[in-house]
Amino acid sequence: MAVSFYDVNHCSSLLNWERRDDSGAIHVTKQKQLHLHYDLINFTWINSRTVVLLDSVEKLHVIDRQTQEELETIEISEVQLVYNSSHFKSLATGGNVSQALALVGEKACYQSISSCGGQIFYLGTKSVHVMMIRSWRERVDHLLKQDCLTEALALAWSFHEGKAKAVVGLSGDANKRKAVIADRMVEILFHYADRTLKKCPDQGKIQVMEQHFQDMVPVTVDYCLLLQRTDLLFSQMYDKLSENSVAKGVFLECLEPYILSDKLMGMTAQVMKDLLLHYQDKNLMEDMEACIVHMDITSLDIQQVVLLCWENHLYDAMIYVYNSGMNDFISPMEKLFKVIAPPLNAGKSLTDEKVVMGNKLLVYISCCLAGRAYPLGDIPEDLVPLVKNQVFEFLIRLHSAEASADEEVYPYVRTLLHFDTREFLNVLALTFEDFKNDKQAVEYQQRIVDILLKVMVENSDFTPSQVGCLFTFLARQLAKPNNTLFVNRTLFDQVLEFLCSPDDDSRHSERQQVLLELLQVGGIVQFEENRLIPMAEKAEFYQICEFMYEREHLYDKIIDCYLRDPVRKEEVFNYIHNILSIPGYSAEEKQSVWQKAMKHIEELLLLSPNKAADLIATHFDDQIEGIIKNLQDQFLLFQFLRSLLDPREGINQDTLQMSPCVTEQFIELLCHYSPDQVLETLQVLEFYRLEETIQITQKHLLHEASSYLLEKKGDVHGAFLVMLEQLRSKLLVLTREIEESTELHLLKDIEDTLVKIIALCQRNSHSLNQQQREALWFPLLEAMMSPQKLSSSTALCQYSEPLKSLTMQVLNNMAAFIALPSILQRILQDPVYGRGKLGEIQGLVLGMLDTFNYEQTLLETTTNLLNHDLHWSLCNLRASITKGLNPKQDYCCICLQQYKRRQEMADEIIVFSCGHLYHSVCLLSKECGIETKGQMRWTCYKCNSSNKGGKLSENFSELKKGNGASLAQSSSESLLDSQQIQAFDQLCRLYRGTSRLALLTELSRTRGGEKHGLLNVSQGDPALNSVFQNENFQLHLTPPPLTEE
């Protein structure tokens, strides 16, 4: 339910009323809309800002009109409100009213509720009830009676700020209203303080008392500060709470957030004293320091606070007290210098605490010279020039106030330079930026620069880095367009000699970096270039030389700098690549760099063959053969060619135009330096000639590599013979070892070689005929059985079992390509096994029989699976064909008449598997039926007609000629495009498998042949024509399809 509030304006004049024009109309402007979640039966204004609503369950809702907030809800069912039902239902006249009016009468109370003078009267069955809004004071007192002091203060403060709703009883202007409310809040605060102390737990842990006061005391402080009654807070309230020591401590601690947020700037001297003592007792020195720097210093005992801060190392607070309390900006620096200067002058390292002091001193000096107060705020504008002058005069003092006889000149500048040279010079640089170019500023700048030069150049206790920082600072200042500083150029020459001293090997990189920074910021103008480069080369400052050569565009000489620099040698490749690749360099510059790189190509290859090969392949591809000819070191040439030609090294081979001779040269070097990697490298290389490469591998007796190349050439038998010869030689050695020693290291070698030979035979047996297969497998079997023939039964040793295992491995693998009868016949025809008993080959025969049994079981299982699959498919096909058809509708899809209403005797009903139903006459009229061999062949009109009523395609002519294999012929207007035809062909190829009939025929033939015995050798080779020998043969063992019952 929604209640809307409107602004109504009515303009009524007699003329306008007479004419009835728009000016006499009532203008209504919608202001707000109140959405209710209950049924409303009465709406009453109690004043201009507050509305009282009565809902259907007799609950009063007090609503603020402006914010639409529900202020209160009251249950008035006890009033027993009188409803005017009899009038609305017209009971006196017989109730002849509409149902709507009668329904409204159930809750009609218009005459029972009335408002007047801020009151609402409710008529009950036994009495009259009056409702009114309490005044603001009554509302506060009501909360006080309920002992809700915090809520009473919050409500009173909302009255004070004008944020409360439904306020009654406040009159006069805003200041008068606030004063009245403030007095009442003060009374409540006194009551609240008394209650805080009375309700404090007398017994228990101190933590319980602290928690009690932490919950109560901040409320008092908060409202006193909101009312701006600090006099009340630090007098009566503080005295009252000081009666309890725990309450006093909590009171002092809760002042901290107000001090840090600058809401409380000052307090009485007594409270401030107690605050400092409390923080000192609690060892909260950092919190106390944070409070001091935010407070009005007039409320502090300056001497006491300074002593306290110095004893507890509160340097920020000490500086703040000196600056704000006494306008003294020099005394804090003197105190800090006295602490950090002695260990620095003695060359000792500072403790962490003194390092903190030194850092604070630098920041303080920076703030003073920049016109900023420390640690926060700004120095008053009238004091800024005075403070700057005082700080400068202090820094450039010749001696300190309490100088000893041996004190060096300018102690303050010297101390800061020793502490942190770079940061001190940065402070001066920032100060020089802010200086105006008046006479005094220029004098100060020149004076401080002269002092810096005197202190650092005339003393040897500064490091090269520190001296370099000074001259870098000076170079930056001298490079400014409005520079007024003067520095003797001789000093820069002295610094150059100091940094480039070849006799001093210490801090080499530091001295070079310092000189480089000095040149980069503009110090180059202070030196003679023809003198700088020789000194840099003598000192081995190659980065300096690079900087100078780059200024003169001598990029080829920079290559020498990189090659001589042991730290940056590897970076020379990137430098050459950038010069030759990045635009912006002239052709002459690139040519000079190209020539220099070619001159040092051997040195580049020694540095990194991989990076050098990448560089050559990118920029010098036309010079590769010349580089190869000029390289005298064969191992270096090998590393270069491997990085260049091996694809695994990452260089793109497509961009290289190399002759096969280069690749063959690399292969020969590889055979010499790394023969173990020849085979795997040949497998990834591309550009080489087979005949020449075979000669190279045979020359170096690398049999596996030769076998791989022969196989790649197509000479499978030659590859096999090479590996077989290697196997025989190892077996021969093993036979000798059996007689002489018990070494076992050859067994692993023989097994590895045998595995490779078997893999070679398996890879190529698919493409060979039976005779060629036997030429591979039988010599291998003979080679493995020959050591066993040589061993007598009494001389068998521990090698006989491993050899038999390897022989069985050969038999198991060759059985997949050679018929088992052929294998057995070959074994029995052997002269060694052909006479005597078969005990020596009993293990071989039994192993072959086990293999046969396993394959027979596998064959039977496969046959059963195929038969079951075929049976299931045929059953489902039969069930689908014999299943009854369920038409989608009971009318013909052509004439749209129900088939039941047609009475023609000759008219038949045709139902298709798609669910469409037709009259036979209708189908004939659409040429959807054709008679073939005395039977009618019907086609669905809707499924085969693309234009819903158009003519069928001319494929019916083919059907009439006898091509009636399918009833679903496509029309000429729905031909497939090329993409659809290609997709359909791909789908057919994907799901095309071996014919099930062919599988069953093959399995039947195989099982029939088993009855002839194992030793019956077949005349032909049926295995070659078997579907199982086809490499594309796959078994589609899918679960049977689900069919609808």
Coordinates of N, CA and C in Angstrom, one line a residue, residues 3-186:
V3 N 1.1 5.7 0.3 CA 0.5 7.0 0.7 C 1.3 8.1 0.0
S4 N 0.6 8.9 -0.8 CA 1.4 10.0 -1.5 C 1.0 11.3 -0.8
F5 N 2.1 12.2 -0.8 CA 1.9 13.6 -0.3 C 2.0 14.5 -1.5
Y6 N 1.1 15.5 -1.6 CA 1.1 16.4 -2.7 C 1.1 17.9 -2.2
D7 N 1.6 18.7 -3.1 CA 1.6 20.2 -2.8 C 0.4 20.7 -3.7
V8 N -0.6 21.3 -3.1 CA -1.8 21.8 -3.8 C -1.9 23.3 -3.8
N9 N -2.0 23.8 -5.0 CA -2.2 25.3 -5.3 C -3.5 25.5 -6.0
H10 N -4.3 26.4 -5.4 CA -5.6 26.7 -6.0 C -5.8 28.1 -6.3
C11 N -6.0 28.5 -7.5 CA -6.2 29.9 -7.9 C -7.7 30.1 -8.3
S12 N -8.5 30.8 -7.6 CA -9.9 31.0 -8.0 C -10.3 32.5 -8.1
S13 N -10.6 32.9 -9.2 CA -11.2 34.2 -9.4 C -12.5 34.1 -10.2
L14 N -13.3 35.1 -10.0 CA -14.7 35.0 -10.5 C -14.7 34.8 -12.1
L15 N -13.8 35.6 -12.7 CA -13.8 35.6 -14.2 C -13.3 34.2 -14.6
N16 N -12.2 33.8 -14.0 CA -11.7 32.5 -14.4 C -12.7 31.4 -14.1
W17 N -13.4 31.5 -13.0 CA -14.4 30.5 -12.7 C -15.5 30.5 -13.7
E18 N -15.9 31.7 -14.1 CA -16.9 31.8 -15.2 C -16.5 31.2 -16.5
R19 N -15.2 31.5 -16.8 CA -14.8 31.0 -18.1 C -14.3 29.5 -18.1
R20 N -14.0 29.0 -16.8 CA -13.6 27.7 -16.7 C -12.3 27.3 -17.4
D21 N -11.4 28.3 -17.4 CA -10.1 28.0 -18.1 C -9.1 27.4 -17.1
D22 N -7.9 27.1 -17.6 CA -6.9 26.4 -16.8 C -6.5 27.2 -15.6
S23 N -6.6 28.5 -15.6 CA -6.1 29.3 -14.4 C -6.9 29.0 -13.2
G24 N -8.1 28.5 -13.3 CA -8.9 28.3 -12.1 C -8.8 26.8 -11.6
A25 N -7.9 26.0 -12.3 CA -7.8 24.6 -11.9 C -7.0 24.5 -10.6
I26 N -7.1 23.3 -10.0 CA -6.2 23.0 -8.8 C -5.0 22.3 -9.3
H27 N -3.8 22.9 -9.0 CA -2.5 22.4 -9.4 C -2.0 21.5 -8.3
V28 N -1.7 20.3 -8.6 CA -1.3 19.3 -7.6 C 0.2 18.8 -8.1
T29 N 1.1 18.9 -7.1 CA 2.5 18.5 -7.4 C 2.9 17.4 -6.4
K30 N 3.3 16.3 -6.9 CA 3.6 15.2 -6.0 C 5.0 15.4 -5.4
Q31 N 5.0 15.3 -4.0 CA 6.3 15.5 -3.3 C 6.9 14.2 -2.9
K32 N 6.2 13.4 -2.1 CA 6.8 12.2 -1.6 C 5.7 11.1 -1.7
Q33 N 6.2 9.9 -1.6 CA 5.3 8.7 -1.6 C 5.8 7.7 -0.5
L34 N 4.9 7.3 0.4 CA 5.3 6.4 1.5 C 4.7 5.0 1.2
H35 N 5.5 4.0 1.1 CA 5.1 2.7 0.9 C 4.9 1.9 2.2
L36 N 3.8 1.3 2.4 CA 3.4 0.6 3.6 C 3.3 -0.9 3.4
H37 N 3.7 -1.6 4.4 CA 3.6 -3.1 4.3 C 2.4 -3.6 5.1
Y38 N 1.4 -2.7 5.4 CA 0.2 -3.1 6.2 C -1.0 -2.4 5.6
D39 N -2.2 -2.8 5.9 CA -3.4 -2.2 5.4 C -3.8 -1.0 6.3
L40 N -4.0 0.2 5.7 CA -4.3 1.4 6.4 C -5.8 1.6 6.5
I41 N -6.2 2.0 7.8 CA -7.7 2.3 7.9 C -7.9 3.7 8.4
N42 N -6.8 4.4 8.9 CA -7.0 5.8 9.3 C -5.7 6.6 9.1
F43 N -5.8 7.8 8.7 CA -4.7 8.7 8.5 C -4.9 10.0 9.2
T44 N -4.0 10.4 10.2 CA -4.3 11.6 11.0 C -3.0 12.4 11.2
W45 N -3.1 13.7 11.0 CA -1.9 14.6 11.3 C -2.0 15.0 12.8
I46 N -0.8 14.8 13.4 CA -0.7 15.2 14.8 C 0.0 16.6 14.9
N47 N 0.8 16.9 14.0 CA 1.3 18.2 13.7 C 1.8 18.3 12.3
S48 N 2.4 19.4 11.9 CA 2.7 19.6 10.5 C 3.9 18.7 10.0
R49 N 4.6 18.1 10.9 CA 5.7 17.2 10.6 C 5.5 15.8 10.8
T50 N 4.5 15.4 11.6 CA 4.3 14.1 12.0 C 2.9 13.6 11.7
V51 N 2.8 12.3 11.2 CA 1.6 11.6 10.8 C 1.4 10.4 11.7
V52 N 0.2 10.1 12.1 CA -0.1 8.9 12.8 C -1.1 8.0 12.0
L53 N -0.6 6.8 11.7 CA -1.4 5.9 10.9 C -1.9 4.7 11.7
L54 N -3.1 4.3 11.4 CA -3.7 3.2 12.1 C -4.0 2.1 11.1
D55 N -3.4 0.9 11.4 CA -3.6 -0.2 10.4 C -4.8 -1.1 10.8
S56 N -5.0 -2.2 10.1 CA -6.2 -3.0 10.2 C -6.1 -3.9 11.5
V57 N -4.9 -4.1 12.1 CA -4.8 -4.8 13.3 C -4.7 -4.0 14.5
E58 N -5.1 -2.6 14.4 CA -5.2 -1.7 15.5 C -3.8 -1.4 16.1
K59 N -2.9 -1.1 15.2 CA -1.6 -0.6 15.6 C -1.3 0.8 15.1
L60 N -0.9 1.6 16.0 CA -0.6 3.0 15.6 C 0.9 3.1 15.1
H61 N 1.1 3.8 14.0 CA 2.5 4.0 13.4 C 2.7 5.5 13.4
V62 N 3.7 6.0 14.1 CA 4.1 7.4 14.1 C 5.1 7.6 13.1
I63 N 4.9 8.4 12.0 CA 5.7 8.6 10.9 C 6.2 10.0 10.8
D64 N 7.5 10.2 10.5 CA 8.0 11.5 10.2 C 7.8 11.8 8.7
R65 N 7.1 12.8 8.4 CA 6.8 13.1 7.0 C 8.0 13.3 6.1
Q66 N 9.0 14.1 6.6 CA 10.1 14.5 5.8 C 11.0 13.3 5.4
T67 N 11.3 12.4 6.4 CA 12.2 11.3 6.2 C 11.5 10.0 6.0
Q68 N 10.2 10.0 6.2 CA 9.4 8.8 6.0 C 9.9 7.7 7.0
E69 N 10.5 8.1 8.1 CA 10.9 7.1 9.1 C 9.8 6.8 10.1
E70 N 9.7 5.6 10.5 CA 8.7 5.2 11.5 C 9.3 5.4 12.8
L71 N 8.8 6.3 13.6 CA 9.4 6.7 14.9 C 9.0 5.7 16.0
E72 N 7.7 5.3 16.0 CA 7.2 4.4 17.1 C 6.0 3.7 16.6
T73 N 5.8 2.5 17.2 CA 4.6 1.7 17.0 C 3.9 1.3 18.3
I74 N 2.6 1.6 18.4 CA 1.8 1.4 19.6 C 0.7 0.4 19.3
E75 N 0.4 -0.5 20.2 CA -0.7 -1.4 20.2 C -1.9 -0.8 20.9
I76 N -3.1 -0.5 20.2 CA -4.2 0.1 20.9 C -5.4 -0.8 20.9
S77 N -5.2 -2.1 20.9 CA -6.4 -3.0 20.9 C -7.2 -2.9 22.2
E78 N -6.5 -2.4 23.3 CA -7.2 -2.3 24.5 C -8.2 -1.1 24.5
V79 N -8.0 -0.2 23.6 CA -9.0 0.9 23.5 C -10.4 0.5 23.1
Q80 N -10.4 -0.6 22.4 CA -11.7 -1.2 21.8 C -12.4 -0.1 21.0
L81 N -11.7 0.3 19.9 CA -12.1 1.4 19.0 C -13.5 1.1 18.4
V82 N -14.3 2.1 18.4 CA -15.7 2.0 17.8 C -15.6 2.2 16.3
Y83 N -16.2 1.2 15.6 CA -16.3 1.3 14.1 C -17.7 1.7 13.7
N84 N -17.8 2.4 12.6 CA -19.1 2.9 12.1 C -19.7 1.9 11.0
S85 N -19.7 0.6 11.3 CA -20.2 -0.4 10.4 C -21.6 -0.2 10.0
S86 N -22.5 0.1 11.0 CA -23.9 0.2 10.7 C -24.3 1.2 9.6
H87 N -23.6 2.3 9.7 CA -23.9 3.4 8.7 C -23.4 3.0 7.3
F88 N -22.3 2.3 7.2 CA -21.8 2.0 5.9 C -22.6 0.8 5.3
K89 N -23.1 -0.1 6.2 CA -23.8 -1.2 5.7 C -25.3 -0.9 5.5
S90 N -25.8 0.3 6.0 CA -27.2 0.7 5.8 C -28.1 -0.3 6.5
L91 N -27.8 -0.7 7.7 CA -28.6 -1.6 8.4 C -30.0 -1.1 8.6
A92 N -30.1 0.2 8.8 CA -31.5 0.8 9.1 C -32.4 0.7 7.9
T93 N -31.9 0.6 6.7 CA -32.7 0.5 5.5 C -32.7 -0.9 4.9
G94 N -32.2 -1.8 5.6 CA -32.2 -3.2 5.1 C -30.9 -3.6 4.4
G95 N -29.9 -2.8 4.6 CA -28.6 -3.2 4.0 C -28.5 -3.3 2.5
N96 N -29.2 -2.4 1.9 CA -29.2 -2.4 0.4 C -28.0 -1.5 -0.1
V97 N -26.8 -2.0 0.2 CA -25.5 -1.4 -0.3 C -24.7 -2.4 -1.1
S98 N -23.8 -1.9 -1.8 CA -22.9 -2.7 -2.6 C -22.0 -3.5 -1.7
Q99 N -21.4 -4.6 -2.3 CA -20.5 -5.4 -1.5 C -19.2 -4.7 -1.2
A100 N -18.8 -3.8 -2.1 CA -17.6 -3.0 -1.8 C -17.8 -2.1 -0.6
L101 N -18.9 -1.4 -0.6 CA -19.2 -0.5 0.5 C -19.4 -1.3 1.8
A102 N -20.0 -2.4 1.7 CA -20.2 -3.2 2.9 C -18.8 -3.7 3.5
L103 N -17.9 -4.0 2.6 CA -16.5 -4.4 3.0 C -15.8 -3.3 3.6
V104 N -15.9 -2.1 3.1 CA -15.3 -0.9 3.7 C -15.8 -0.7 5.1
G105 N -17.1 -0.9 5.3 CA -17.7 -0.7 6.6 C -17.2 -1.5 7.7
E106 N -16.6 -2.7 7.4 CA -16.0 -3.5 8.4 C -15.0 -2.8 9.3
K107 N -14.2 -1.9 8.7 CA -13.2 -1.2 9.4 C -13.4 0.4 9.4
A108 N -14.6 0.8 9.2 CA -14.8 2.3 9.1 C -14.7 2.9 10.5
C109 N -13.8 3.9 10.7 CA -13.7 4.5 12.0 C -13.5 6.0 11.8
Y110 N -14.1 6.6 10.8 CA -13.9 8.0 10.5 C -14.4 8.9 11.6
Q111 N -15.5 8.5 12.2 CA -16.1 9.4 13.3 C -15.6 9.0 14.7
S112 N -14.7 8.0 14.8 CA -14.2 7.6 16.1 C -12.8 8.2 16.4
I113 N -12.2 8.9 15.4 CA -10.8 9.4 15.6 C -10.8 10.9 15.2
S114 N -10.3 11.7 16.0 CA -10.3 13.2 15.7 C -9.0 13.8 16.3
S115 N -8.4 14.8 15.6 CA -7.2 15.4 16.1 C -7.5 16.9 16.3
C116 N -6.8 17.4 17.4 CA -7.0 18.8 17.7 C -5.8 19.3 18.6
G117 N -5.1 20.3 18.3 CA -4.1 20.9 19.1 C -3.0 20.0 19.5
G118 N -2.5 19.2 18.5 CA -1.4 18.3 18.8 C -1.8 17.1 19.5
Q119 N -3.2 16.8 19.6 CA -3.7 15.6 20.3 C -4.6 14.9 19.4
I120 N -4.7 13.6 19.6 CA -5.6 12.7 18.8 C -6.4 12.0 19.8
F121 N -7.8 12.1 19.6 CA -8.8 11.5 20.5 C -9.3 10.2 19.8
Y122 N -9.3 9.1 20.6 CA -9.8 7.8 20.1 C -11.0 7.4 20.9
L123 N -12.1 7.2 20.2 CA -13.4 6.8 20.9 C -13.4 5.3 21.0
G124 N -13.5 4.9 22.3 CA -13.6 3.4 22.6 C -15.0 3.1 23.0
T125 N -15.2 1.8 23.2 CA -16.6 1.4 23.6 C -16.9 1.8 25.1
K126 N -15.9 2.0 25.9 CA -16.1 2.3 27.3 C -15.5 3.6 27.7
S127 N -14.5 4.2 26.9 CA -13.8 5.4 27.3 C -13.3 6.1 26.1
V128 N -12.8 7.3 26.3 CA -12.1 8.1 25.2 C -10.6 8.2 25.6
H129 N -9.8 7.9 24.7 CA -8.3 7.9 24.9 C -7.7 9.1 24.1
V130 N -6.7 9.7 24.7 CA -6.0 10.8 24.1 C -4.5 10.4 23.9
M131 N -4.1 10.7 22.7 CA -2.7 10.4 22.3 C -2.0 11.7 21.9
M132 N -0.8 11.9 22.5 CA 0.0 13.1 22.2 C 1.5 12.8 22.2
I133 N 2.3 13.6 21.5 CA 3.7 13.5 21.5 C 4.4 14.1 22.7
R134 N 5.3 13.4 23.4 CA 5.9 14.0 24.6 C 6.8 15.2 24.1
S135 N 7.0 16.1 25.0 CA 8.0 17.2 24.8 C 9.4 16.6 24.8
W136 N 10.4 17.4 24.3 CA 11.8 16.9 24.3 C 12.3 16.6 25.7
R137 N 11.9 17.4 26.7 CA 12.4 17.2 28.0 C 11.8 15.9 28.6
E138 N 10.5 15.7 28.3 CA 9.9 14.5 28.8 C 10.5 13.2 28.2
R139 N 10.8 13.3 26.9 CA 11.5 12.2 26.3 C 12.8 11.8 26.9
V140 N 13.6 12.9 27.2 CA 14.9 12.7 27.8 C 14.7 12.1 29.2
D141 N 13.7 12.7 30.0 CA 13.5 12.2 31.4 C 13.0 10.8 31.4
H142 N 12.2 10.4 30.3 CA 11.7 9.0 30.3 C 12.9 8.0 30.2
L143 N 13.9 8.4 29.4 CA 15.1 7.5 29.3 C 15.9 7.5 30.6
L144 N 16.0 8.7 31.3 CA 16.7 8.7 32.5 C 16.0 7.9 33.6
K145 N 14.7 7.8 33.6 CA 14.0 7.0 34.5 C 14.3 5.5 34.3
Q146 N 14.5 5.2 33.1 CA 14.9 3.8 32.7 C 16.4 3.5 32.9
D147 N 17.1 4.5 33.4 CA 18.6 4.4 33.7 C 19.3 4.2 32.4
C148 N 18.8 4.8 31.3 CA 19.5 4.8 30.0 C 20.2 6.1 29.8
L149 N 21.3 6.3 30.5 CA 21.9 7.6 30.4 C 22.6 7.9 29.1
T150 N 23.3 6.9 28.6 CA 24.0 7.0 27.3 C 22.9 7.4 26.2
E151 N 21.8 6.7 26.2 CA 20.8 7.0 25.2 C 20.2 8.3 25.4
A152 N 20.0 8.8 26.7 CA 19.5 10.1 27.0 C 20.4 11.2 26.4
L153 N 21.7 11.0 26.6 CA 22.7 12.0 26.1 C 22.7 12.0 24.6
A154 N 22.6 10.8 23.9 CA 22.5 10.8 22.5 C 21.3 11.5 22.0
L155 N 20.1 11.3 22.7 CA 18.9 12.0 22.2 C 19.0 13.5 22.4
A156 N 19.5 13.9 23.6 CA 19.7 15.3 23.8 C 20.6 16.0 22.8
W157 N 21.7 15.3 22.4 CA 22.6 15.8 21.4 C 21.9 15.9 20.1
S158 N 21.0 15.0 19.7 CA 20.3 15.1 18.5 C 19.3 16.3 18.5
F159 N 18.7 16.6 19.7 CA 17.9 17.8 19.8 C 18.8 19.0 19.6
H160 N 20.0 19.0 20.2 CA 21.0 20.1 20.1 C 21.4 20.4 18.7
E161 N 21.6 19.3 17.9 CA 22.0 19.5 16.5 C 20.9 19.6 15.5
G162 N 19.6 19.5 16.0 CA 18.5 19.7 15.1 C 18.2 18.5 14.3
K163 N 18.7 17.3 14.7 CA 18.5 16.1 13.9 C 17.4 15.2 14.4
A164 N 16.8 15.5 15.5 CA 15.8 14.7 16.1 C 14.5 14.8 15.3
K165 N 13.6 13.9 15.4 CA 12.3 13.8 14.7 C 11.2 14.1 15.8
A166 N 10.1 14.7 15.3 CA 8.9 14.9 16.1 C 9.2 15.6 17.4
V167 N 9.9 16.8 17.3 CA 10.4 17.5 18.5 C 9.3 18.5 18.9
V168 N 8.9 18.4 20.2 CA 7.9 19.3 20.7 C 8.4 19.9 22.0
G169 N 8.2 21.2 22.2 CA 8.5 21.9 23.4 C 9.7 22.8 23.3
L170 N 10.4 22.9 22.1 CA 11.5 23.8 21.9 C 11.1 25.0 21.1
S171 N 11.3 26.1 21.6 CA 10.9 27.4 20.9 C 12.0 28.4 21.0
G172 N 11.9 29.5 20.3 CA 12.9 30.5 20.3 C 13.9 30.2 19.2
D173 N 15.0 31.1 19.1 CA 16.0 30.9 18.0 C 16.9 29.8 18.4
A174 N 17.8 29.4 17.4 CA 18.6 28.2 17.5 C 19.6 28.3 18.7
N175 N 20.2 29.5 18.9 CA 21.2 29.6 20.0 C 20.5 29.4 21.4
K176 N 19.3 30.0 21.5 CA 18.6 29.8 22.7 C 18.2 28.3 23.0
R177 N 17.8 27.7 21.9 CA 17.4 26.3 22.1 C 18.7 25.4 22.4
K178 N 19.8 25.7 21.8 CA 21.0 25.0 22.1 C 21.5 25.2 23.5
A179 N 21.3 26.4 24.0 CA 21.8 26.7 25.4 C 20.9 25.9 26.4
V180 N 19.6 25.9 26.1 CA 18.7 25.2 27.1 C 19.1 23.7 27.1
I181 N 19.3 23.1 25.9 CA 19.6 21.7 25.8 C 21.0 21.4 26.4
A182 N 22.0 22.3 26.2 CA 23.3 22.1 26.7 C 23.3 22.1 28.2
D183 N 22.5 23.0 28.9 CA 22.4 23.0 30.3 C 21.8 21.6 30.8
R184 N 20.8 21.1 30.1 CA 20.3 19.8 30.5 C 21.3 18.7 30.3
M185 N 22.1 18.8 29.3 CA 23.1 17.7 29.1 C 24.2 17.8 30.1
V186 N 24.6 19.0 30.6 CA 25.6 19.1 31.7 C 25.1 18.4 32.9

